[in-house]
Short mmCIF file of C-alpha atoms in Angstrom, two decimals:
data_model
loop_
_atom_site.label_atom_id
_atom_site.label_comp_id
_atom_site.label_asym_id
_atom_site.label_seq_id
_atom_site.Cartn_x
_atom_site.Cartn_y
_atom_site.Cartn_z
CA MET V 929 0.00 0.00 0.00
CA SER V 930 1.40 3.39 -0.97
CA ALA V 931 1.55 6.36 1.37
CA HIS V 932 -0.91 8.17 -0.94
CA ASP V 933 -3.56 5.55 -0.30
CA ALA V 934 -2.94 5.29 3.40
CA GLY V 935 -5.46 7.92 4.44
CA SER V 936 -8.33 6.93 2.14
CA ILE V 937 -9.32 3.42 3.15
CA PRO V 938 -13.07 3.01 2.59
CA SER V 939 -15.28 1.51 5.27
CA PRO V 940 -19.03 0.84 5.41
CA VAL V 941 -21.27 3.38 7.14
CA PRO V 942 -22.19 1.82 10.48
CA GLY V 943 -25.84 1.15 11.19
CA ILE V 944 -27.01 1.09 7.53
CA ALA V 945 -27.58 -2.51 6.56
CA GLY V 946 -26.75 -3.31 2.96
CA SER V 947 -25.78 0.29 2.27
CA ASN V 948 -23.14 1.00 -0.33
CA ALA V 949 -22.27 4.29 1.38
CA LYS V 950 -18.59 4.67 2.26
CA ILE V 951 -16.65 6.93 4.55
CA THR V 952 -12.93 7.44 4.78
CA SER V 953 -10.94 7.13 7.96
CA PRO V 954 -9.46 10.44 9.13
CA PHE V 955 -5.92 11.26 8.07
CA TRP V 956 -4.95 12.30 11.60
CA PRO V 957 -3.66 10.38 13.36
CA GLU V 958 -4.17 6.96 11.69
CA GLY V 959 -3.18 8.09 8.19
CA TRP V 960 -0.12 9.85 9.55
CA TRP V 961 0.89 6.73 11.47
CA ARG V 962 0.72 4.74 8.25
CA ILE V 963 3.10 7.21 6.62
CA THR V 964 5.55 6.88 9.51
CA ALA V 965 5.52 3.11 8.95
CA PHE V 966 7.42 3.65 5.68
CA ARG V 967 11.15 3.69 6.36
CA ILE V 968 14.47 4.29 4.69
CA GLY V 969 16.57 1.79 6.57
CA ILE V 970 15.57 2.40 10.18
CA ILE V 971 14.41 6.00 9.57
CA PRO V 972 10.69 6.77 9.23
CA VAL V 973 10.16 8.84 6.09
CA PRO V 974 8.86 12.00 7.88
CA ILE V 975 11.85 11.91 10.24
CA TYR V 976 14.14 11.34 7.25
CA VAL V 977 12.81 14.46 5.52
CA LEU V 978 13.10 16.47 8.74
CA LEU V 979 16.71 15.35 9.29
CA VAL V 980 17.67 16.22 5.72
CA LEU V 981 16.28 19.74 6.20
CA ILE V 982 18.07 20.07 9.54
CA ILE V 983 21.44 19.04 8.10
CA ALA V 984 20.94 21.36 5.13
CA GLY V 985 20.27 24.20 7.55
CA LEU V 986 23.33 23.39 9.65
CA VAL V 987 25.50 23.29 6.52
CA TYR V 988 24.11 26.65 5.40
CA PHE V 989 24.94 28.27 8.74
CA GLY V 990 28.31 26.48 9.01
CA GLU V 991 27.29 24.64 12.16
CA ILE V 992 28.31 21.08 11.23
CA LYS V 993 30.46 19.87 14.11
CA SER V 994 32.14 16.55 14.85
CA ASP V 995 30.07 16.14 18.03
CA GLY V 996 28.05 13.01 18.74
CA PRO V 997 24.47 14.17 17.98
CA THR V 998 25.37 15.82 14.68
CA MET V 999 27.50 12.92 13.48
CA ILE V 1000 24.87 10.36 14.41
CA VAL V 1001 22.39 12.15 12.14
CA VAL V 1002 24.90 12.64 9.29
CA LEU V 1003 26.12 9.02 9.33
CA VAL V 1004 22.65 7.53 9.71
CA LEU V 1005 21.31 9.63 6.83
CA GLY V 1006 24.31 8.93 4.59
CA GLY V 1007 24.65 5.25 5.41
CA PHE V 1008 21.02 4.23 5.05
CA THR V 1009 20.50 6.41 1.96
CA CYS V 1010 23.41 4.76 0.12
CA ALA V 1011 22.36 1.30 1.30
CA GLU V 1012 18.77 1.92 0.19
CA ILE V 1013 19.99 2.83 -3.30
CA GLY V 1014 21.96 -0.42 -3.48
CA LYS V 1015 19.02 -2.45 -2.26
CA ARG V 1016 16.77 -1.02 -5.00
CA ILE V 1017 18.97 -2.13 -7.91
CA PRO V 1018 17.89 -5.46 -9.44
CA VAL V 1019 20.44 -8.30 -9.32
CA LEU V 1020 23.03 -6.21 -7.45
CA ARG V 1021 20.77 -6.00 -4.40
CA SER V 1022 21.05 -9.77 -4.07
CA ILE V 1023 24.84 -9.76 -3.87
CA GLY V 1024 25.42 -7.19 -1.15
CA ALA V 1025 24.95 -3.92 -3.06
CA GLY V 1026 23.76 -2.24 0.15
CA ALA V 1027 27.15 -2.72 1.81
CA ILE V 1028 29.07 -1.89 -1.36
CA PHE V 1029 27.16 1.32 -2.00
CA ALA V 1030 27.33 2.39 1.66
CA THR V 1031 31.13 2.07 1.53
CA PHE V 1032 32.21 3.15 -1.93
CA ILE V 1033 29.65 5.81 -2.91
CA PRO V 1034 30.73 8.08 0.00
CA SER V 1035 34.37 7.39 -0.89
CA ALA V 1036 33.77 8.64 -4.43
CA LEU V 1037 31.67 11.58 -3.23
CA ALA V 1038 34.43 12.65 -0.85
CA TYR V 1039 37.15 12.29 -3.49
CA TYR V 1040 35.26 14.39 -6.04
CA HIS V 1041 34.34 16.98 -3.36
CA LEU V 1042 30.60 16.33 -3.73
CA ILE V 1043 30.21 16.24 0.04
CA PRO V 1044 30.33 19.70 1.68
CA ALA V 1045 33.84 20.30 3.00
CA GLN V 1046 32.66 20.88 6.57
CA VAL V 1047 30.68 17.61 6.54
CA ASP V 1048 33.66 15.72 5.10
CA LYS V 1049 36.03 17.11 7.74
CA ALA V 1050 33.59 16.47 10.58
CA VAL V 1051 33.06 12.84 9.54
CA ILE V 1052 36.82 12.24 9.27
CA ASP V 1053 37.51 13.85 12.65
CA PHE V 1054 34.69 11.94 14.34
CA THR V 1055 35.67 8.59 12.83
CA LYS V 1056 39.33 8.89 13.75
CA SER V 1057 38.87 10.45 17.19
CA THR V 1058 36.09 8.20 18.52
CA ASN V 1059 37.42 4.92 17.06
CA PHE V 1060 33.83 3.67 17.04
CA LEU V 1061 34.74 0.95 14.56
CA TYR V 1062 36.10 -0.99 17.52
CA LEU V 1063 32.99 -0.29 19.59
CA PHE V 1064 31.04 -1.91 16.76
CA ILE V 1065 33.41 -4.87 16.49
CA ALA V 1066 33.46 -5.36 20.27
CA SER V 1067 29.67 -5.46 20.45
CA ILE V 1068 29.42 -7.85 17.51
CA ILE V 1069 32.16 -10.20 18.74
CA VAL V 1070 31.00 -10.38 22.35
CA GLY V 1071 27.34 -10.71 21.41
CA SER V 1072 27.93 -13.43 18.84
CA ILE V 1073 30.29 -15.42 21.07
CA PHE V 1074 27.93 -15.23 24.03
CA ALA V 1075 25.17 -16.52 21.74
CA MET V 1076 27.10 -19.55 20.48
CA ASP V 1077 26.76 -23.09 21.70
CA ARG V 1078 29.89 -23.88 23.74
CA ASP V 1079 30.74 -27.10 21.91
CA VAL V 1080 30.37 -25.45 18.52
CA LEU V 1081 32.54 -22.59 19.72
CA ILE V 1082 35.36 -24.91 20.84
CA ARG V 1083 35.31 -27.04 17.71
CA GLY V 1084 34.93 -24.02 15.45
CA PHE V 1085 37.96 -22.18 16.80
CA LEU V 1086 40.12 -25.28 16.57
CA LYS V 1087 39.02 -26.18 13.06
CA ILE V 1088 38.89 -22.80 11.31
CA PHE V 1089 42.68 -22.55 11.07
CA VAL V 1090 42.83 -25.51 8.66
CA PRO V 1091 40.78 -24.08 5.75
CA LEU V 1092 42.32 -20.68 6.45
CA ALA V 1093 45.90 -21.97 6.21
CA VAL V 1094 45.25 -24.20 3.21
CA GLY V 1095 43.35 -21.44 1.43
CA THR V 1096 46.16 -18.96 1.99
CA ILE V 1097 48.82 -21.29 0.59
CA VAL V 1098 46.79 -22.25 -2.48
CA ALA V 1099 45.77 -18.62 -3.13
CA VAL V 1100 49.40 -17.45 -2.97
CA VAL V 1101 50.45 -20.09 -5.50
CA VAL V 1102 47.55 -19.49 -7.89
CA GLY V 1103 47.70 -15.68 -7.64
CA THR V 1104 51.47 -15.61 -8.25
CA LEU V 1105 51.18 -17.94 -11.25
CA VAL V 1106 48.36 -15.89 -12.76
CA GLY V 1107 50.19 -12.58 -12.30
CA THR V 1108 53.39 -14.03 -13.73
CA ALA V 1109 51.53 -15.38 -16.75
CA LEU V 1110 50.04 -11.92 -17.33
CA GLY V 1111 53.47 -10.30 -17.37
CA LEU V 1112 53.57 -8.74 -13.91
CA GLY V 1113 56.62 -10.77 -12.90
CA ALA V 1114 56.74 -13.41 -10.19
CA SER V 1115 58.44 -11.26 -7.55
CA HIS V 1116 56.23 -8.21 -8.10
CA THR V 1117 53.08 -10.31 -8.18
CA PHE V 1118 53.94 -12.13 -4.96
CA PHE V 1119 55.18 -9.21 -2.87
CA TYR V 1120 53.12 -6.31 -4.23
CA VAL V 1121 49.83 -7.85 -5.38
CA VAL V 1122 49.06 -11.19 -3.73
CA VAL V 1123 50.53 -10.68 -0.26
CA PRO V 1124 48.93 -7.24 0.39
CA ILE V 1125 45.51 -8.78 -0.26
CA MET V 1126 45.98 -11.09 2.72
CA ALA V 1127 48.01 -8.77 4.97
CA GLY V 1128 45.07 -7.75 7.19
CA GLY V 1129 43.85 -4.46 5.76
CA VAL V 1130 45.44 -1.01 5.82
CA GLY V 1131 46.35 -0.02 9.38
CA GLU V 1132 47.53 -3.46 10.47
CA GLY V 1133 48.43 -4.75 7.01
CA ALA V 1134 49.51 -2.39 4.24
CA ILE V 1135 51.24 0.10 6.54
CA PRO V 1136 53.49 -2.34 8.48
CA LEU V 1137 54.07 -4.30 5.27
CA SER V 1138 55.23 -1.16 3.45
CA ILE V 1139 57.48 -0.21 6.36
CA GLY V 1140 59.07 -3.66 6.28
CA TYR V 1141 59.48 -3.60 2.51
CA ALA V 1142 61.02 -0.12 2.66
CA ALA V 1143 63.52 -1.17 5.31
CA LEU V 1144 64.58 -4.23 3.33
CA SER V 1145 64.58 -2.71 -0.17
CA GLY V 1146 65.69 0.87 0.47
CA VAL V 1147 62.70 2.27 -1.44
CA PRO V 1148 60.88 5.13 0.36
CA GLN V 1149 57.98 3.86 2.46
CA GLY V 1150 55.50 6.23 0.78
CA GLU V 1151 56.26 4.79 -2.65
CA VAL V 1152 55.90 1.24 -1.38
CA PHE V 1153 52.62 2.05 0.37
CA ALA V 1154 51.22 3.49 -2.87
CA GLN V 1155 51.93 0.14 -4.54
CA VAL V 1156 50.51 -2.20 -1.89
CA LEU V 1157 47.35 -0.24 -1.08
CA PRO V 1158 45.38 -0.72 -4.37
CA PRO V 1159 45.38 -4.55 -4.14
CA VAL V 1160 44.07 -4.25 -0.57
CA MET V 1161 41.16 -2.11 -1.75
CA LEU V 1162 40.24 -4.12 -4.85
CA GLY V 1163 40.73 -7.43 -3.02
CA SER V 1164 38.27 -6.28 -0.36
CA LEU V 1165 35.74 -5.19 -3.00
CA THR V 1166 36.05 -8.59 -4.70
CA ALA V 1167 35.53 -10.39 -1.39
CA ILE V 1168 32.41 -8.31 -0.69
CA LEU V 1169 30.90 -9.13 -4.08
CA LEU V 1170 31.68 -12.84 -3.87
CA SER V 1171 30.34 -13.09 -0.31
CA GLY V 1172 27.11 -11.49 -1.45
CA MET V 1173 26.90 -14.08 -4.22
CA LEU V 1174 27.44 -16.87 -1.70
CA ASN V 1175 24.49 -15.55 0.28
CA VAL V 1176 22.35 -16.04 -2.84
CA VAL V 1177 23.77 -19.53 -3.33
CA GLY V 1178 22.94 -20.38 0.27
CA LYS V 1179 19.29 -19.45 -0.26
CA LYS V 1180 19.12 -21.70 -3.30
CA TYR V 1181 21.03 -24.61 -1.72
CA PRO V 1182 20.30 -24.46 2.03
CA SER V 1183 22.24 -27.67 2.72
CA LEU V 1184 25.47 -25.75 2.06
CA THR V 1185 24.95 -23.13 4.75
CA GLY V 1186 24.34 -22.84 8.45
CA GLU V 1187 22.87 -19.33 8.01
CA GLY V 1188 25.68 -17.84 10.08
CA ARG V 1189 26.83 -20.94 11.97
CA LEU V 1190 30.22 -22.33 11.07
CA GLN V 1191 29.20 -25.93 11.74
CA PRO V 1192 26.20 -27.91 12.99
CA HIS V 1193 25.45 -27.52 16.70
CA THR V 1194 24.73 -30.37 19.04
CA ASP V 1195 21.12 -31.39 19.55
CA ASP V 1196 21.32 -30.72 23.27
CA GLY V 1197 23.23 -27.45 22.97
CA THR V 1198 21.56 -24.15 23.73
CA ASP V 1199 22.33 -21.91 20.81
CA ILE V 1200 20.86 -18.50 21.48
CA GLN V 1201 21.88 -17.49 17.98
CA ALA V 1202 18.93 -19.43 16.59
CA VAL V 1203 17.15 -16.08 16.48
CA HIS V 1204 19.36 -15.14 13.52
CA GLU V 1205 17.79 -12.50 11.35
CA GLU V 1206 17.07 -13.75 7.85
CA GLY V 1207 15.63 -12.10 4.77
CA GLY V 1208 15.49 -8.67 6.35
CA GLU V 1209 12.93 -9.72 8.97
CA GLU V 1210 13.83 -9.11 12.59
CA LYS V 1211 13.06 -11.95 14.96
CA PRO V 1212 12.48 -11.43 18.67
CA VAL V 1213 15.14 -12.37 21.18
CA GLY V 1214 12.83 -12.54 24.18
CA HIS V 1215 12.29 -10.03 26.97
CA VAL V 1216 15.51 -8.69 28.44
CA GLY V 1217 15.57 -5.82 30.91
CA ALA V 1218 17.21 -2.52 29.99
CA SER V 1219 19.73 -2.87 32.82
CA THR V 1220 20.77 -6.29 31.52
CA VAL V 1221 21.30 -4.90 28.02
CA ALA V 1222 23.36 -2.04 29.46
CA ALA V 1223 25.41 -4.51 31.51
CA ALA V 1224 26.09 -6.61 28.42
CA GLY V 1225 27.19 -3.54 26.45
CA LEU V 1226 29.50 -2.49 29.25
CA THR V 1227 30.90 -6.03 29.38
CA ALA V 1228 31.79 -5.79 25.67
CA ILE V 1229 33.56 -2.47 26.23
CA ALA V 1230 35.38 -3.81 29.29
CA LEU V 1231 36.67 -6.81 27.34
CA TYR V 1232 37.88 -4.54 24.55
CA LEU V 1233 39.74 -2.28 26.99
CA LEU V 1234 41.28 -5.35 28.59
CA GLY V 1235 42.42 -6.26 25.10
CA VAL V 1236 44.03 -2.83 24.76
CA LEU V 1237 45.95 -3.42 28.00
CA LEU V 1238 47.07 -6.84 26.81
CA ASN V 1239 48.24 -5.25 23.57
CA HIS V 1240 50.63 -3.09 25.59
CA LEU V 1241 51.72 -6.00 27.78
CA ILE V 1242 52.24 -8.81 25.28
CA GLY V 1243 51.77 -7.19 21.86
CA LEU V 1244 48.61 -9.10 20.94
CA PRO V 1245 46.26 -6.93 18.83
CA ALA V 1246 43.43 -5.59 21.01
CA PRO V 1247 40.56 -7.11 18.96
CA VAL V 1248 42.22 -10.54 19.05
CA ALA V 1249 42.88 -10.28 22.78
CA MET V 1250 39.25 -9.26 23.31
CA LEU V 1251 38.17 -12.20 21.17
CA PHE V 1252 40.08 -14.69 23.32
CA LEU V 1253 38.83 -13.08 26.54
CA ALA V 1254 35.21 -13.38 25.36
CA VAL V 1255 35.77 -17.03 24.41
CA LEU V 1256 37.35 -17.70 27.81
CA ALA V 1257 34.39 -16.08 29.60
CA LYS V 1258 31.99 -18.20 27.58
CA LEU V 1259 33.85 -21.50 28.04
CA THR V 1260 34.32 -21.05 31.79
CA ARG V 1261 30.62 -20.16 32.21
CA ALA V 1262 31.63 -16.83 33.73
CA VAL V 1263 28.72 -15.18 31.90
CA SER V 1264 25.19 -15.85 33.13
CA PRO V 1265 22.43 -16.87 30.67
CA GLU V 1266 20.71 -13.54 31.35
CA LEU V 1267 23.84 -11.59 30.41
CA GLN V 1268 24.23 -13.75 27.31
CA GLN V 1269 20.71 -12.77 26.25
CA GLY V 1270 21.61 -9.14 26.91
CA GLY V 1271 24.69 -9.56 24.71
CA LEU V 1272 22.50 -10.83 21.91
CA VAL V 1273 20.24 -7.78 22.18
CA VAL V 1274 23.31 -5.52 21.99
CA TYR V 1275 24.49 -7.50 18.97
CA GLU V 1276 21.13 -7.13 17.20
CA PHE V 1277 20.88 -3.42 17.99
CA VAL V 1278 24.38 -2.66 16.77
CA ARG V 1279 24.01 -4.82 13.66
CA THR V 1280 20.68 -3.24 12.73
CA SER V 1281 21.36 0.40 13.51
CA MET V 1282 25.11 0.94 13.21
CA THR V 1283 26.33 -1.16 10.26
CA TYR V 1284 25.50 1.16 7.35
CA PRO V 1285 26.36 4.39 9.21
CA LEU V 1286 29.71 2.82 10.08
CA LEU V 1287 30.31 1.82 6.46
CA PHE V 1288 29.49 5.37 5.37
CA ALA V 1289 32.06 6.74 7.83
CA ILE V 1290 34.61 4.21 6.61
CA GLY V 1291 33.96 5.24 3.02
CA VAL V 1292 34.51 8.92 3.73
CA ALA V 1293 37.38 8.69 6.20
CA LEU V 1294 39.26 5.47 5.47
CA THR V 1295 38.65 4.41 1.85
CA PRO V 1296 40.76 6.35 -0.69
CA TRP V 1297 38.82 6.27 -3.95
CA ASP V 1298 41.87 7.06 -6.09
CA LYS V 1299 43.74 4.04 -4.72
CA LEU V 1300 40.82 1.78 -5.53
CA VAL V 1301 40.60 3.11 -9.09
CA ALA V 1302 44.38 2.71 -9.50
CA ALA V 1303 43.99 -1.05 -9.14
CA PHE V 1304 41.70 -1.26 -12.18
CA HIS V 1305 44.43 -2.46 -14.54
CA PRO V 1306 43.44 -5.65 -16.42
CA ALA V 1307 46.41 -7.71 -15.22
CA ASN V 1308 45.93 -6.50 -11.64
CA ILE V 1309 42.19 -7.17 -11.70
CA ILE V 1310 42.58 -10.71 -13.02
CA THR V 1311 45.35 -11.51 -10.54
CA ILE V 1312 43.47 -10.07 -7.55
CA VAL V 1313 40.18 -11.73 -8.46
CA SER V 1314 41.97 -15.05 -9.03
CA THR V 1315 43.58 -14.81 -5.60
CA VAL V 1316 40.35 -14.02 -3.77
CA VAL V 1317 38.34 -16.64 -5.68
CA THR V 1318 40.99 -19.24 -4.86
CA ILE V 1319 41.12 -18.55 -1.13
CA MET V 1320 37.33 -18.67 -0.92
CA ALA V 1321 36.96 -21.75 -3.12
CA THR V 1322 39.61 -23.58 -1.12
CA GLY V 1323 37.82 -22.66 2.10
CA PHE V 1324 34.56 -23.96 0.60
CA VAL V 1325 36.08 -27.33 -0.35
CA VAL V 1326 38.16 -27.83 2.80
CA GLY V 1327 35.27 -26.74 5.01
CA ARG V 1328 32.98 -29.28 3.42
CA LEU V 1329 35.56 -32.04 3.85
CA MET V 1330 35.86 -31.11 7.54
CA LYS V 1331 32.06 -31.30 8.07
CA MET V 1332 31.76 -27.53 8.37
CA TYR V 1333 29.27 -25.43 6.45
CA PRO V 1334 31.17 -24.65 3.21
CA ILE V 1335 29.57 -21.27 2.55
CA GLU V 1336 30.37 -20.00 6.03
CA THR V 1337 33.94 -21.30 5.77
CA ALA V 1338 34.40 -19.61 2.40
CA ILE V 1339 33.11 -16.32 3.82
CA VAL V 1340 35.52 -16.49 6.76
CA ASN V 1341 38.35 -17.12 4.29
CA ALA V 1342 37.10 -14.11 2.31
CA CYS V 1343 37.72 -11.95 5.36
CA HIS V 1344 41.41 -12.87 5.10
CA SER V 1345 41.43 -10.99 1.80
CA GLY V 1346 39.42 -8.03 3.08
CA GLN V 1347 40.27 -4.52 4.21
CA GLY V 1348 40.94 -5.39 7.85
CA GLY V 1349 38.18 -4.77 10.38
CA THR V 1350 36.36 -2.45 8.00
CA GLY V 1351 36.44 -5.13 5.32
CA ASP V 1352 35.10 -7.70 7.78
CA VAL V 1353 32.08 -5.51 8.46
CA ALA V 1354 31.37 -4.98 4.76
CA ILE V 1355 31.93 -8.63 3.81
CA LEU V 1356 29.74 -10.02 6.57
CA THR V 1357 27.07 -7.41 5.91
CA ALA V 1358 26.97 -8.34 2.22
CA ALA V 1359 26.77 -12.01 3.18
CA ASN V 1360 24.16 -11.34 5.90
CA ARG V 1361 26.29 -13.31 8.37
CA MET V 1362 27.51 -10.88 10.99
CA GLN V 1363 27.63 -13.73 13.54
CA LEU V 1364 30.86 -14.88 11.91
CA MET V 1365 32.71 -11.79 13.17
CA PRO V 1366 34.77 -13.73 15.79
CA PHE V 1367 36.08 -16.08 13.10
CA ALA V 1368 36.51 -13.18 10.68
CA GLN V 1369 38.76 -11.47 13.22
CA ILE V 1370 40.90 -14.60 13.43
CA ALA V 1371 41.24 -14.60 9.64
CA THR V 1372 42.01 -10.88 9.49
CA ARG V 1373 44.13 -10.23 12.56
CA ILE V 1374 45.97 -13.51 13.15
CA GLY V 1375 46.05 -14.46 9.47
CA GLY V 1376 47.30 -11.01 8.51
CA ALA V 1377 50.00 -10.91 11.19
CA VAL V 1378 51.29 -14.36 10.26
CA THR V 1379 51.30 -13.43 6.57
CA ILE V 1380 53.29 -10.24 7.12
CA THR V 1381 55.81 -11.94 9.41
CA LEU V 1382 56.49 -14.82 7.03
CA VAL V 1383 56.70 -12.60 3.96
CA LEU V 1384 59.19 -10.20 5.55
CA LEU V 1385 61.31 -13.19 6.57
CA ILE V 1386 61.19 -14.46 2.97
CA MET V 1387 62.15 -11.04 1.57
CA GLY V 1388 65.00 -10.72 4.06
CA TYR V 1389 66.26 -14.19 3.12
CA LEU V 1390 66.09 -13.48 -0.62
CA LYS V 1391 67.91 -10.21 -0.14
#
């Protein structure tokens, strides 16, 4: 039913038997309520229009600041608008266009100065100063781990390293051979195309990799970084597209997917994650008090900050340390069932309301459009796509052989070729499998760190 028809629903005149007379229900308030039921993402259309006018006014008066309230409105408007465009395009909407558009449209808009300068600066300042990417990741990781069946959690963490390791080795071989055959040269293909794809993103991948390369080769670090960044960007885009396609495959062949579970759970296990959202419909998670939800959110933040402390003490990346702490809390039953339910509510809230705004912020502040475009050279494209396809296909096959859900295993492997934590969010959003975030962090953080370490050792040896 369209909004135009909402206020003119005919109804019989009461008390006149057999009468054909009709009256219309009043527009206020029922008709207005029907209009507010139409949404762009999570935003009711009247509120959407009001927010657009407010932001336009603030831009006109130069009052766009990087404070919380203003940035919430800007990111929510930008993120859900871009995602809505992607979700309206036939075919593409089925393969994760919402996540792709929410990330790369703002990147292009910022590069071509189509976003007002004050908005662009405020988004960049807010994104970098608040570090709310890690608030998102903490909420997703803790909520999804608390919601897992303990036995599945144990077996999943032990088994995921096998398809990840095998996929990495096979992808390196295939990608290097393809690039060499296309004339890129074996050494250049391996060090500057294939390895950056699996280095763990930009901040924890391309930057330390370029520093290591510069130290070993004598080439300025800036020049090296300019070479290794484009494969990171295009590799992440490829992983997003392929993960969206796997989501479509999973709907057609349900036996290949656990709809977010890495492997089958035990019959007697209590898997809170059975409330997984599917097809855009939200499913209830049961009544949980507001104080319990707040406690679960604070628990997620506390675990992340503990991870930060461990990073300073033993050098383990904070998200990985937080991941292991959450797993330990779950396995030792240190978290009550009530708090686990609260964690799931936090997970659902963050996934529903923060994903696209976060991707919009990432697009503006952390995704250089020119670097992405620079990778669009035929030989580069074929080599990068071949590498990502191989690591995902290997994960699919190995996962199936190990009695894991092959689509979920392939998607986790895809995260190893993504743009770090930001890539994990986009990949899992496109695949509609945000519950895999704990395993995605293993692929990104641990897989990336191991890749960089081994590659720098190889370069040092060859030198």
